[in-house]
Coordinates of C-alpha atoms in Angstrom, one line a residue:
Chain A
X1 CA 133.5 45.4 185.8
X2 CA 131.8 43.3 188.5
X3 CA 131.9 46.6 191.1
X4 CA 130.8 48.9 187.7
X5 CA 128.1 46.3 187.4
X6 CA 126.9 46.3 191.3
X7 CA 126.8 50.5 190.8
X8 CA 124.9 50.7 187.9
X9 CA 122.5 48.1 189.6
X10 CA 122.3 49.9 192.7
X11 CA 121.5 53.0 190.4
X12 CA 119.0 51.4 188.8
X13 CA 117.6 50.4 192.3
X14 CA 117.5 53.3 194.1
X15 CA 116.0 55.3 191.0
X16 CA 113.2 52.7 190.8
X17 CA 112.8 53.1 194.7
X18 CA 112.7 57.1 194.4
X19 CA 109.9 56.4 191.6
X20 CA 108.0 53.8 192.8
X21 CA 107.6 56.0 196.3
X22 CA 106.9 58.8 193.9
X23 CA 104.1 57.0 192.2
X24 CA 102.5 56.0 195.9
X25 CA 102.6 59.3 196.9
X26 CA 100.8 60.7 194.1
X27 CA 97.8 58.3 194.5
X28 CA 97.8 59.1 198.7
X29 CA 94.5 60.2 200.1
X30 CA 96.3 62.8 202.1
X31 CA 99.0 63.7 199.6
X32 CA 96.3 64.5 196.8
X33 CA 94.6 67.1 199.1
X34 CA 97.9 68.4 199.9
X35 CA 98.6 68.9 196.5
X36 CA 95.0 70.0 195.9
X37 CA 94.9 72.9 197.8
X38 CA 97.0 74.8 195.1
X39 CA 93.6 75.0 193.1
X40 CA 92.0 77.2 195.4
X41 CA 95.5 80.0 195.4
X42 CA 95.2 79.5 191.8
X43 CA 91.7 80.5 191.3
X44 CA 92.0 83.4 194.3
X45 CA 95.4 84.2 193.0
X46 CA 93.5 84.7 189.3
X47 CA 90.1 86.5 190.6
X48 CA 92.5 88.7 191.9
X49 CA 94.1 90.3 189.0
X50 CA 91.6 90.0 186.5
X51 CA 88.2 88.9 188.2
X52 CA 86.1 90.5 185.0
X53 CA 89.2 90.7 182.8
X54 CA 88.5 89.6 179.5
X55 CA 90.4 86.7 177.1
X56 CA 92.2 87.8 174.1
X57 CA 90.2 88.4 171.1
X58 CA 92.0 87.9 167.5
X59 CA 91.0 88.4 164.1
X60 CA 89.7 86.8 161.1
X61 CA 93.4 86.1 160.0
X62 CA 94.2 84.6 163.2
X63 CA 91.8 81.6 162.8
X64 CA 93.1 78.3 162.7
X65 CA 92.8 76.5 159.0
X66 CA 91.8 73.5 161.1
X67 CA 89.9 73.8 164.5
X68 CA 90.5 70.2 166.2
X69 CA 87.5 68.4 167.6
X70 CA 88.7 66.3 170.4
X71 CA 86.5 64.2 173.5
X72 CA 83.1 62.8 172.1
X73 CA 82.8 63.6 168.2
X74 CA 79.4 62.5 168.0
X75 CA 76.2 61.3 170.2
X76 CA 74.8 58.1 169.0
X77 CA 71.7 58.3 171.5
X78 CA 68.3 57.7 169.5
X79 CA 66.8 60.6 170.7
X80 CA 70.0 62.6 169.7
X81 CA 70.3 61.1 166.4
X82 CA 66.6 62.2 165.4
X83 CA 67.1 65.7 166.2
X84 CA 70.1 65.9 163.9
X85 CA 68.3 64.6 161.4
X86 CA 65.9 67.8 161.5
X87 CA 68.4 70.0 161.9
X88 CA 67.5 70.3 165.3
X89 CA 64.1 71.8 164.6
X90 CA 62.4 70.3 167.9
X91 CA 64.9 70.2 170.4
X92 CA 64.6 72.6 172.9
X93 CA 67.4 73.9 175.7
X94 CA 66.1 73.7 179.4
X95 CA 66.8 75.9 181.8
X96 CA 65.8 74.8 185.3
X97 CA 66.8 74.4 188.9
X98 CA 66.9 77.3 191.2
X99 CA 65.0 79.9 189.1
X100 CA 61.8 81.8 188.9
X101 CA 60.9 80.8 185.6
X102 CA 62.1 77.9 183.6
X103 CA 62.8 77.7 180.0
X104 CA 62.2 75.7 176.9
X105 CA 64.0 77.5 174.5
X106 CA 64.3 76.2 170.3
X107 CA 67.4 77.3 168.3
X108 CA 65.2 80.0 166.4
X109 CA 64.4 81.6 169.7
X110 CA 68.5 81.2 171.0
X111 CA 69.4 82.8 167.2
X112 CA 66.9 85.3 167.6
X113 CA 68.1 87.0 170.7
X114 CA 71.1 89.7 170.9
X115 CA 74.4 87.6 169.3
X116 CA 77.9 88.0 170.2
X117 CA 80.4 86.9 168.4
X118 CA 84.1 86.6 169.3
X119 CA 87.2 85.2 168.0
X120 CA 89.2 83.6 170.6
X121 CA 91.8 80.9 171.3
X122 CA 90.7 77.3 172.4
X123 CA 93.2 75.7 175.0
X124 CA 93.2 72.2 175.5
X125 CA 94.4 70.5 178.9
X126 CA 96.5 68.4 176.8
X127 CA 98.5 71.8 175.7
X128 CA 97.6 72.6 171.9
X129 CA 95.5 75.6 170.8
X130 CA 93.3 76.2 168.3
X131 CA 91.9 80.0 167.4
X132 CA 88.3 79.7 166.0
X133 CA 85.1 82.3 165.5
X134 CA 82.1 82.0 167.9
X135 CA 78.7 83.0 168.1
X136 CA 75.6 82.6 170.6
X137 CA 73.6 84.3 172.7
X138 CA 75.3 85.3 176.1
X139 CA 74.9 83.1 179.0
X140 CA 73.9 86.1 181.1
X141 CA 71.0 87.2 178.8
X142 CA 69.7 83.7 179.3
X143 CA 70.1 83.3 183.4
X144 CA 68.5 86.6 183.5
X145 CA 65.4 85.7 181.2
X146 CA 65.3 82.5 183.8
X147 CA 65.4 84.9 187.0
X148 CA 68.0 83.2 189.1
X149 CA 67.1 82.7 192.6
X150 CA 69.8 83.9 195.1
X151 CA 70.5 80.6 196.6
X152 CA 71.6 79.4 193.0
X153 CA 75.9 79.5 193.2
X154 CA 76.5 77.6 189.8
X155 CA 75.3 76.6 186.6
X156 CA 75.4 73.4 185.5
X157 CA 75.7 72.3 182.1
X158 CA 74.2 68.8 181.4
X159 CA 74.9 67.5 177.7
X160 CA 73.8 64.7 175.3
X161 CA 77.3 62.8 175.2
X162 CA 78.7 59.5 176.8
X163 CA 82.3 60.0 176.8
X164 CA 84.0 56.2 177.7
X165 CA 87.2 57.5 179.4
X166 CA 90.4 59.3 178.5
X167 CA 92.2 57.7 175.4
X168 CA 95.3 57.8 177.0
X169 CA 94.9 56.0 180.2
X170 CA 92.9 53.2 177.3
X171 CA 89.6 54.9 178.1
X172 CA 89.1 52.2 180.3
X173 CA 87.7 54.6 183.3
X174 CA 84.1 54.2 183.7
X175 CA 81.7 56.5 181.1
X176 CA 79.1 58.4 182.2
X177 CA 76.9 61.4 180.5
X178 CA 79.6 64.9 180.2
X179 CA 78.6 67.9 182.4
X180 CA 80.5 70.5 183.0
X181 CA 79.7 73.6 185.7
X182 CA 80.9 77.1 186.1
X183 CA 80.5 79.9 189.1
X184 CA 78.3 82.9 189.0
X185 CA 81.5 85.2 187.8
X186 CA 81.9 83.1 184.6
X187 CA 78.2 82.8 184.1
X188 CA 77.8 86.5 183.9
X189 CA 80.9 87.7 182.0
X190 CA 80.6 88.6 179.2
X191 CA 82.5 86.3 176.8
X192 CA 80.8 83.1 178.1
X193 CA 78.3 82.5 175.5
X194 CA 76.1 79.5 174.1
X195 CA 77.4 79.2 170.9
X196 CA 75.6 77.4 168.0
X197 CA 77.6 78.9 165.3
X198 CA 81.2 78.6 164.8
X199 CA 83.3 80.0 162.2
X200 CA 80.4 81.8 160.3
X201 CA 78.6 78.0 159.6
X202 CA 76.2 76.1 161.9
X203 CA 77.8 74.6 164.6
X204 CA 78.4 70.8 162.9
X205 CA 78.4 67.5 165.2
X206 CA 81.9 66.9 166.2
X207 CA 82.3 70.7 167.9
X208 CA 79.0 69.7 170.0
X209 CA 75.8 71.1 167.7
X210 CA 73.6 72.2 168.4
X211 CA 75.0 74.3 170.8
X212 CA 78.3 74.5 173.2
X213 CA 79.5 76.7 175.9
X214 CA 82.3 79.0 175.6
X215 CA 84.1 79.9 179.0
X216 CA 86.9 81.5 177.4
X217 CA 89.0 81.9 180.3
X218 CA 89.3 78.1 181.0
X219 CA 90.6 75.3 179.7
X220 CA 88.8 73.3 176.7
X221 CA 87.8 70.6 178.7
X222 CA 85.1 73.3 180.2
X223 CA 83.6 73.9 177.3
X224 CA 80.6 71.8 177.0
X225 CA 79.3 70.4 174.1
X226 CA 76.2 68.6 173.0
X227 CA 74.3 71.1 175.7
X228 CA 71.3 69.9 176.6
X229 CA 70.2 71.9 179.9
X230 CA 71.4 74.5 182.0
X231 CA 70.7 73.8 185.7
X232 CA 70.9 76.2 188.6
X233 CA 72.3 74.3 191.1
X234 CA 73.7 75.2 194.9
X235 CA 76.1 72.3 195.2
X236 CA 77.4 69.6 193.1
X237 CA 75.6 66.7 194.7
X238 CA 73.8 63.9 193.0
X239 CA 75.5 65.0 189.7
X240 CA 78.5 62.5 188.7
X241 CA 80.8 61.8 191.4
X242 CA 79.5 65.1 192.9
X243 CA 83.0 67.0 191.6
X244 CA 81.0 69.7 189.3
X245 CA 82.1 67.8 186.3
X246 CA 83.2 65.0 183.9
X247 CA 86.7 65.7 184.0
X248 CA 86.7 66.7 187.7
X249 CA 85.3 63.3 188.4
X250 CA 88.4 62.0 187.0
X251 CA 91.1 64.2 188.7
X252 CA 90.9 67.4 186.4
X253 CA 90.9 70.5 188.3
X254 CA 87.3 72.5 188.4
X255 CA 89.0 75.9 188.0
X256 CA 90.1 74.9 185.2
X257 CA 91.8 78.9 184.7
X258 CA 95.3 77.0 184.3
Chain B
X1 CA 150.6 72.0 191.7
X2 CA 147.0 72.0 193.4
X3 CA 145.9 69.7 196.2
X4 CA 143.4 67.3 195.3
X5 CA 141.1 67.2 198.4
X6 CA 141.2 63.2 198.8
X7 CA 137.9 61.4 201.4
X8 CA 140.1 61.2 204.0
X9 CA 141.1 64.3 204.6
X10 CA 138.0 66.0 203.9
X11 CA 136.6 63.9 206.6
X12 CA 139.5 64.4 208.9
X13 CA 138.9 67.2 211.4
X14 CA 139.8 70.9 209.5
X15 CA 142.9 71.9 210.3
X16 CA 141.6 75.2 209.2
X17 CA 138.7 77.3 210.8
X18 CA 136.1 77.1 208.3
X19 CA 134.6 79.6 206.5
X20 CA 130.9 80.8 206.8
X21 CA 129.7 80.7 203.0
X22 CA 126.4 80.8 202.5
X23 CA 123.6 82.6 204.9
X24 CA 120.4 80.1 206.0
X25 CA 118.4 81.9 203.9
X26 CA 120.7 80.5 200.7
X27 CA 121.0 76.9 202.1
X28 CA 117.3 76.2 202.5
X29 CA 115.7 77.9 199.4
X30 CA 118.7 76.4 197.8
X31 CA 117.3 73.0 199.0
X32 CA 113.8 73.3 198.3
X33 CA 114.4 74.7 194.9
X34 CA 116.4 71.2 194.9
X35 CA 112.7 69.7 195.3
X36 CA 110.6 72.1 193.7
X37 CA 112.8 71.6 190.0
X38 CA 112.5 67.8 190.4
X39 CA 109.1 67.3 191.1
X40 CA 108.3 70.3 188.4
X41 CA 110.9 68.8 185.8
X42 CA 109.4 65.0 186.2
X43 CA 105.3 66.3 186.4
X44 CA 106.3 68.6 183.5
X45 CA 107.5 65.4 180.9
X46 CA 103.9 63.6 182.1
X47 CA 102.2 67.1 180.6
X48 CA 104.1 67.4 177.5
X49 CA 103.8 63.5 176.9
X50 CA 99.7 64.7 176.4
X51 CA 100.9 66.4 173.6
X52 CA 104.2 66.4 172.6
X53 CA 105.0 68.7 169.9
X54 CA 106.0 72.1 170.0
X55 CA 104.5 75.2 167.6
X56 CA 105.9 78.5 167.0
X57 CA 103.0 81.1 167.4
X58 CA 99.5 81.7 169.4
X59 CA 98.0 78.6 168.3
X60 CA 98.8 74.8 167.4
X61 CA 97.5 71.4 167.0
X62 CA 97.8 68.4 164.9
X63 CA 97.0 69.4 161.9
X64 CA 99.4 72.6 162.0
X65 CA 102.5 71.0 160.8
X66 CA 103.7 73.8 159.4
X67 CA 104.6 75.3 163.0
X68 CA 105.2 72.3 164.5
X69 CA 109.2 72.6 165.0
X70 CA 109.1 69.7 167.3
X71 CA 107.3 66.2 167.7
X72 CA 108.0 63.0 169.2
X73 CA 106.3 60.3 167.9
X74 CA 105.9 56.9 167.0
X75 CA 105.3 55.1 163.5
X76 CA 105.6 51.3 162.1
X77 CA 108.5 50.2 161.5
X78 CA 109.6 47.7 158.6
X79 CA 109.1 45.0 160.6
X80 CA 106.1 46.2 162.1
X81 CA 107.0 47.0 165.6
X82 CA 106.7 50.7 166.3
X83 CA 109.9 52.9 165.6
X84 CA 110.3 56.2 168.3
X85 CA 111.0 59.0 166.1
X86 CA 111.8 63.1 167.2
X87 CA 111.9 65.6 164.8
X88 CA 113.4 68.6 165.7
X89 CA 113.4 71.5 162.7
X90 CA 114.1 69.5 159.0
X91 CA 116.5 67.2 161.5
X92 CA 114.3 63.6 161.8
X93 CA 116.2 61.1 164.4
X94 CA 115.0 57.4 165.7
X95 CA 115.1 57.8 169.3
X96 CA 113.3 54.5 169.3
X97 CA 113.9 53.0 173.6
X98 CA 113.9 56.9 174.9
X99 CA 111.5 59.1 173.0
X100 CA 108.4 58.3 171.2
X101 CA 108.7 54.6 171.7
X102 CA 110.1 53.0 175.2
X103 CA 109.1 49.9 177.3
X104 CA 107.4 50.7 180.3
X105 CA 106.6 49.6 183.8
X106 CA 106.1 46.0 182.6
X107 CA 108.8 46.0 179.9
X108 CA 106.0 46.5 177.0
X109 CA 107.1 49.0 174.3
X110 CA 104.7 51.4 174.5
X111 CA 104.3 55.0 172.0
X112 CA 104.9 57.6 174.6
X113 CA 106.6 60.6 174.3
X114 CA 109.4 60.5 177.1
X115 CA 109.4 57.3 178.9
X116 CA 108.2 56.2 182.3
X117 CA 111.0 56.3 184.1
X118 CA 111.2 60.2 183.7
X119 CA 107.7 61.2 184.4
X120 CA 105.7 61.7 187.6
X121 CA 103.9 60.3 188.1
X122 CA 105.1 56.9 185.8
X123 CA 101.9 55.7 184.4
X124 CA 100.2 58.4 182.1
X125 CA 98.2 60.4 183.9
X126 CA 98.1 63.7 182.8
X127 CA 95.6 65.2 185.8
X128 CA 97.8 63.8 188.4
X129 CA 100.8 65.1 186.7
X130 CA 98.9 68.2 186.6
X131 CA 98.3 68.3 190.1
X132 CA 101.7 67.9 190.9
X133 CA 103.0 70.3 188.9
X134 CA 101.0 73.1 189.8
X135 CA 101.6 72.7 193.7
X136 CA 105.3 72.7 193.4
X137 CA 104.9 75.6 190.9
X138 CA 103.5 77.6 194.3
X139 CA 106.4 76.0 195.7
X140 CA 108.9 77.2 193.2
X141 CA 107.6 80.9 193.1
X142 CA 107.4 81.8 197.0
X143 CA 110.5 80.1 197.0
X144 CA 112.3 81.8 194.7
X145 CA 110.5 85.5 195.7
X146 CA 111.9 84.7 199.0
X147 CA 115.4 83.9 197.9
X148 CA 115.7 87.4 195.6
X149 CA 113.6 89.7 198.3
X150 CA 116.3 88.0 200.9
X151 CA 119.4 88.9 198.4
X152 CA 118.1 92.3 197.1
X153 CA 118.0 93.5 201.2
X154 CA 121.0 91.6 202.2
X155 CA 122.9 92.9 199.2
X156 CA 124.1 89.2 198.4
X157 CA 122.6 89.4 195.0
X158 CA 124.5 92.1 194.6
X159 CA 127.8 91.2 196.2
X160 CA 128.0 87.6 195.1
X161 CA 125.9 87.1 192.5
X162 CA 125.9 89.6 190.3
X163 CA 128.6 90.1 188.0
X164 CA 130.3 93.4 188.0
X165 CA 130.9 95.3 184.8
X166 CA 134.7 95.2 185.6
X167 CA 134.4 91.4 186.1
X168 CA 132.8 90.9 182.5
X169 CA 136.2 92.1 180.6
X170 CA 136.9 89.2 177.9
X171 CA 140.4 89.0 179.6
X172 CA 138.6 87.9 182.9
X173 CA 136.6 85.7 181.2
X174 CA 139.0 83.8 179.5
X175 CA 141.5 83.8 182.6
X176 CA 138.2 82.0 184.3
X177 CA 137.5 79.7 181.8
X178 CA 141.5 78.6 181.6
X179 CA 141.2 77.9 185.1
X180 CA 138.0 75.9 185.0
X181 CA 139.7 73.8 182.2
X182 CA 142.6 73.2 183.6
X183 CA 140.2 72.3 186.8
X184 CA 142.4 75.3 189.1
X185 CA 139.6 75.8 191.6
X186 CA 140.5 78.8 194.2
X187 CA 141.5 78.3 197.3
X188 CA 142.5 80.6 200.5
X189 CA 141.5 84.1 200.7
X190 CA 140.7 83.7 196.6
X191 CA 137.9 81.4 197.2
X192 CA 135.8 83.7 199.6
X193 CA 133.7 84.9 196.2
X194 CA 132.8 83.6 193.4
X195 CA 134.5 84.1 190.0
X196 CA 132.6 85.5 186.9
X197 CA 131.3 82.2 185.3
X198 CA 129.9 80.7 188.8
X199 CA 128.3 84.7 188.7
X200 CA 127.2 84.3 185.3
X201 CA 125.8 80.5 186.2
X202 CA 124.4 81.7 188.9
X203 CA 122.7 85.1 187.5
X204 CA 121.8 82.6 184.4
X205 CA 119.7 80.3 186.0
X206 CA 118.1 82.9 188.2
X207 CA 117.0 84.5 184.6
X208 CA 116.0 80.7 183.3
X209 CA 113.4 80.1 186.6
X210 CA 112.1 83.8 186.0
X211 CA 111.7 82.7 182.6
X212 CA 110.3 79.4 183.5
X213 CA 107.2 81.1 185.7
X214 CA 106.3 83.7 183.2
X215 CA 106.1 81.6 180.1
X216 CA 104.2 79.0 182.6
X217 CA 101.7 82.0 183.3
X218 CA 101.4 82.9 179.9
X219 CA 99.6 79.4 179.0
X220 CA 96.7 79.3 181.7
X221 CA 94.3 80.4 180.1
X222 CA 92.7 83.1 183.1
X223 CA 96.2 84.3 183.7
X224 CA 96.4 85.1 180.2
X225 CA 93.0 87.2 180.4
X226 CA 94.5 89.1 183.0
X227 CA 98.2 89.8 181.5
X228 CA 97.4 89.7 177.8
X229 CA 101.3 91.6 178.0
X230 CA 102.7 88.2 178.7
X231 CA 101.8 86.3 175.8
X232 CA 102.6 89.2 173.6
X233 CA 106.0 89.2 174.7
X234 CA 106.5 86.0 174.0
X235 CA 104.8 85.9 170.5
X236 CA 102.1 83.6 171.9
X237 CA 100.8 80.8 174.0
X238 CA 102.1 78.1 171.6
X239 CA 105.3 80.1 171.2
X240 CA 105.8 80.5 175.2
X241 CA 105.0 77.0 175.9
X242 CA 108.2 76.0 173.6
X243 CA 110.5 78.7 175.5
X244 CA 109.3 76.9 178.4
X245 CA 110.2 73.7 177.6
X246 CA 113.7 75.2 176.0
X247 CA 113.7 77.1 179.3
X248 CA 113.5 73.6 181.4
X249 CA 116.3 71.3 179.2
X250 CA 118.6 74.7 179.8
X251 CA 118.0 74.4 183.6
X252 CA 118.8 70.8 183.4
X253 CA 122.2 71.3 181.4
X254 CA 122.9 74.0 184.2
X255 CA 122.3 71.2 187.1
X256 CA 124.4 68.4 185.8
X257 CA 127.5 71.4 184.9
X258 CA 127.1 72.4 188.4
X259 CA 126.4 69.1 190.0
X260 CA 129.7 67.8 187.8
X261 CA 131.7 71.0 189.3
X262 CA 130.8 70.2 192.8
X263 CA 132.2 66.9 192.4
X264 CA 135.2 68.3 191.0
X265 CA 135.8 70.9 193.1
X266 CA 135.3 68.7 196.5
X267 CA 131.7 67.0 197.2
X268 CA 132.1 67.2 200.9
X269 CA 133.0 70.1 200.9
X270 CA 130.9 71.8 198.6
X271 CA 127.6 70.0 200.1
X272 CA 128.8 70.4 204.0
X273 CA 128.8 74.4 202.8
X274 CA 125.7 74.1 201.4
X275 CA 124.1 72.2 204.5
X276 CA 125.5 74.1 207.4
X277 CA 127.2 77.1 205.8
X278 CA 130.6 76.2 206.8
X279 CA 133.1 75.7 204.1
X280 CA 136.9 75.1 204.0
X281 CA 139.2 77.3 202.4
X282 CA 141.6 74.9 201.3
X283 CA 145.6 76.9 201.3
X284 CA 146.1 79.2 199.5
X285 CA 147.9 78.8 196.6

């Protein structure tokens, strides 16, 4: 008993040991780049076989019955709150940064342009999916209306909402406004589009209205919501923690194509 | 009557030359697959706890409970302290202290989906999980692309691991599976190859770990752009990310089988083989 006892302790021990150095590891400067550097022969690895291959389009009687909002369901700024009230009838999207011409575009003028509309599946970092109907303008149509100066390498997406921190850590990791940025290959394809309608109705508040990005061949977490601007931008710098994102500010990967 | 191999003797100087088992190439993919399927198995619980239930189909989420076949969760109990529950099919079980509810680091009872204590990293933190999970997946598949692209041109796939089709007769089978019960493990001349279930083990797993990467592929998202084929095969991303956790428990149940034979059949011995190649005969019955 006693000797069974002393095992099982020992056990215990030396799995709390093997755990415990596990846990130090994973939060080691030198280990996290280690670890890191699988991001980069993930996105080259992915470039590689499909560099302007497109996602999976489904049809009407693939759509989810219920298309879950998750991350910041609302905005509760002042300035936000007013332009819901009018429908968003003076807000405008700005484009800026490194272009020839920058933009202050309404929704009328975003609607009026050439649409595309695409049925595709939504894949959240947390590993559910959700298929739902989009429609926007295409990013590209926009960036080129803008004339993007060479130097520009992404686009930046700055948005309206304060997320506080991720729910499952207690969202007790510091808030800050949600941006999100993509590289010149998913600017210009041609499923990433500025959506403001979803489903066939007007984009509504917890999917990010009046408008949203779709980069369908990334995770969920890169689709922006609550859009506000669209920067050209050569580096991240001066934006967040300077990782090209909200949820790369917090660990998430940037290429977010797994 | 067989010879049980006692400690003693196995650590005794051989009496017998020892025989040269398994080819570098074996021992040290065999070792860092050791690794690569803990580290993946442990980072792979932290990104199912984010959201664990399991659909049938392309798509899922919270609200689609009528393709959920799987969910862990956690719900009041009568005496208001929160009850782990899994549900697998129709079949609902309290799991409360292991799945959906289990104390953690500081002995709180937490809702989780599997606890702490099998997760990398232990706290939740789904992008460190991530991170890990991802490198060792790299890991995994040069490994493992080594390890066949070494058997094919050796032949050792095909010698050892392989079954032949004469070797697959039911008669063989069940001659094999007599032995294994009665715990007859070959010795002399007879234990220079392996018998049709280790080849069946073997081949298995190998099929489970190819498994294991494509249905992994088939839920990133860019991968998925590329190889549409993928998630067709497997009757979607929602559908693929359930063979792949299947997939994993399957891999498990093959490691503690095999981990339970090697002690069986003669730790030392078995591991020595596996560490320098060199493994002892035994006499032959």
């Amino acid at each position: 008993m006693t000797i069974l006892t002393r095992r099982s302790l020992v056990t215990v021990g030396a799995g709390g040991l093997l755990l415990s150095g596990c846990d130090k590891l994973s939060y080691n400067p030198r280990m996290v780049s280690v670890l890191e550097s699988a991001e980069g022969a993930t996105e080259r690895w992915q470039r590689l076989i499909g560099r302007d291959a497109l996602a999976r389009e489904f049809t009407e009687a693939d759509i989810s019955p219920v298309f879950r909002a998750n991350g910041s369901q609302s905005v509760d700024t002042d300035d936000y709150l007013a332009h819901s009230e009018s429908d968003f009838a003076d807000w405008r999207l700005k484009v800026d940064g490194l272009v020839a011409r920058p933009l202050s575009l309404s929704l009328a003028q975003l609607r009026a342009a050439p649409q595309r509309t695409q049925i595709t599946r939504h894949d959240c970092v947390e590993g559910w999916s959700a298929i739902g109907k989009w429609t926007g303008p295409q990013l590209g149509a926009i960036l080129k209306a803008a004339g993007v100066l060479p130097s520009a390498r992404y686009v930046m997406f700055l948005c309206a909402d304060n997320y506080g921190g991720e729910a499952a850590k207690g969202g007790d990791q510091s808030g800050g406004l949600y941006y999100e940025s993509i590289d010149m290959v998913d600017a210009y394809h041609p499923q990433t589009i500025m959506a403001h309608t979803m489903n066939g109705e007007t984009l509504s508040v917890p999917h990010g209205a009046p408008l949203r990005l779709r980069v369908e061949r990334q995770l969920g977490y890169k689709h922006a919501k609550y859009v506000m601007g669209i920067r050209l931008v050569d580096s991240f710098k001066g934006f967040g923690a300077g990782k090209g994102g909200y949820w790369p500010d917090r660990g998430y990967e940037w290429f977010a194509g797994i | 009557m067989t010879e049980a191999v006692t400690i003693t003797e196995a650590l005794a100087p051989p009496r017998r030359p020892l025989f040269y088992r398994h080819a570098l190439l074996t021992r040290l993919t065999h070792w860092t697959n050791v690794l690569a399927l803990f580290v993946l198995l442990t980072s792979g619980l932290q990104i199912f706890n984010a959201h664990p239930g399991l659909y049938w189909g392309e798509y899922g989420a919270d609200a689609d409970t009528g393709r959920r076949w799987l969910e862990i969760g956690a719900v009041p109990g009568a005496d208001g302290a929160l009850a782990g529950k899994t549900r697998i099919g129709p079949l609902m079980f309290d799991t409360t202290g292991v799945l959906g509810v289990s104390n953690n680091k500081d002995g709180v009872s937490t809702a989780i989906g599997f606890p702490h204590w099998m997760t990398l990293p232990s706290v939740r933190d789904l992008a460190t999980g991530r991170r890990w999970h991802f490198f060792f997946a790299w890991v995994m598949i040069l490994n493992g692309l080594t390890y066949l692209l070494g058997g094919i041109v050796s032949g050792h796939l095909r010698k050892n691991v392989v079954p032949g089709l004469a070797e697959l007769r039911p008669s063989n089978i069940a001659h094999d599976i007599v032995s294994h019960a009665k715990l007859q493990f070959p010795k002399g001349e007879d234990a220079k190859r392996y018998h049709i279930l280790q080849k069946l083990a073997y081949s298995g797993v190998i099929v489970l770990l190819i498994l294991m990467v494509l249905t992994g592929l088939t839920m990133s998202p860019s991968n998925d752009a590329a190889w549409h084929w993928l998630s067709e095969m497997f009757g979607g991303r929602q559908s693929a990310r359930s063979i792949h956790f299947i997939a994993a428990w399957s891999i498990v149940a093959f490691v503690i089988v095999h981990v339970l034979m090697v002690v069986l059949a003669g730790p030392i011995n078995q591991i020595r083989s596996m560490i320098t190649g060199r493994f002892d005969l035994g006499h032959a019955a």
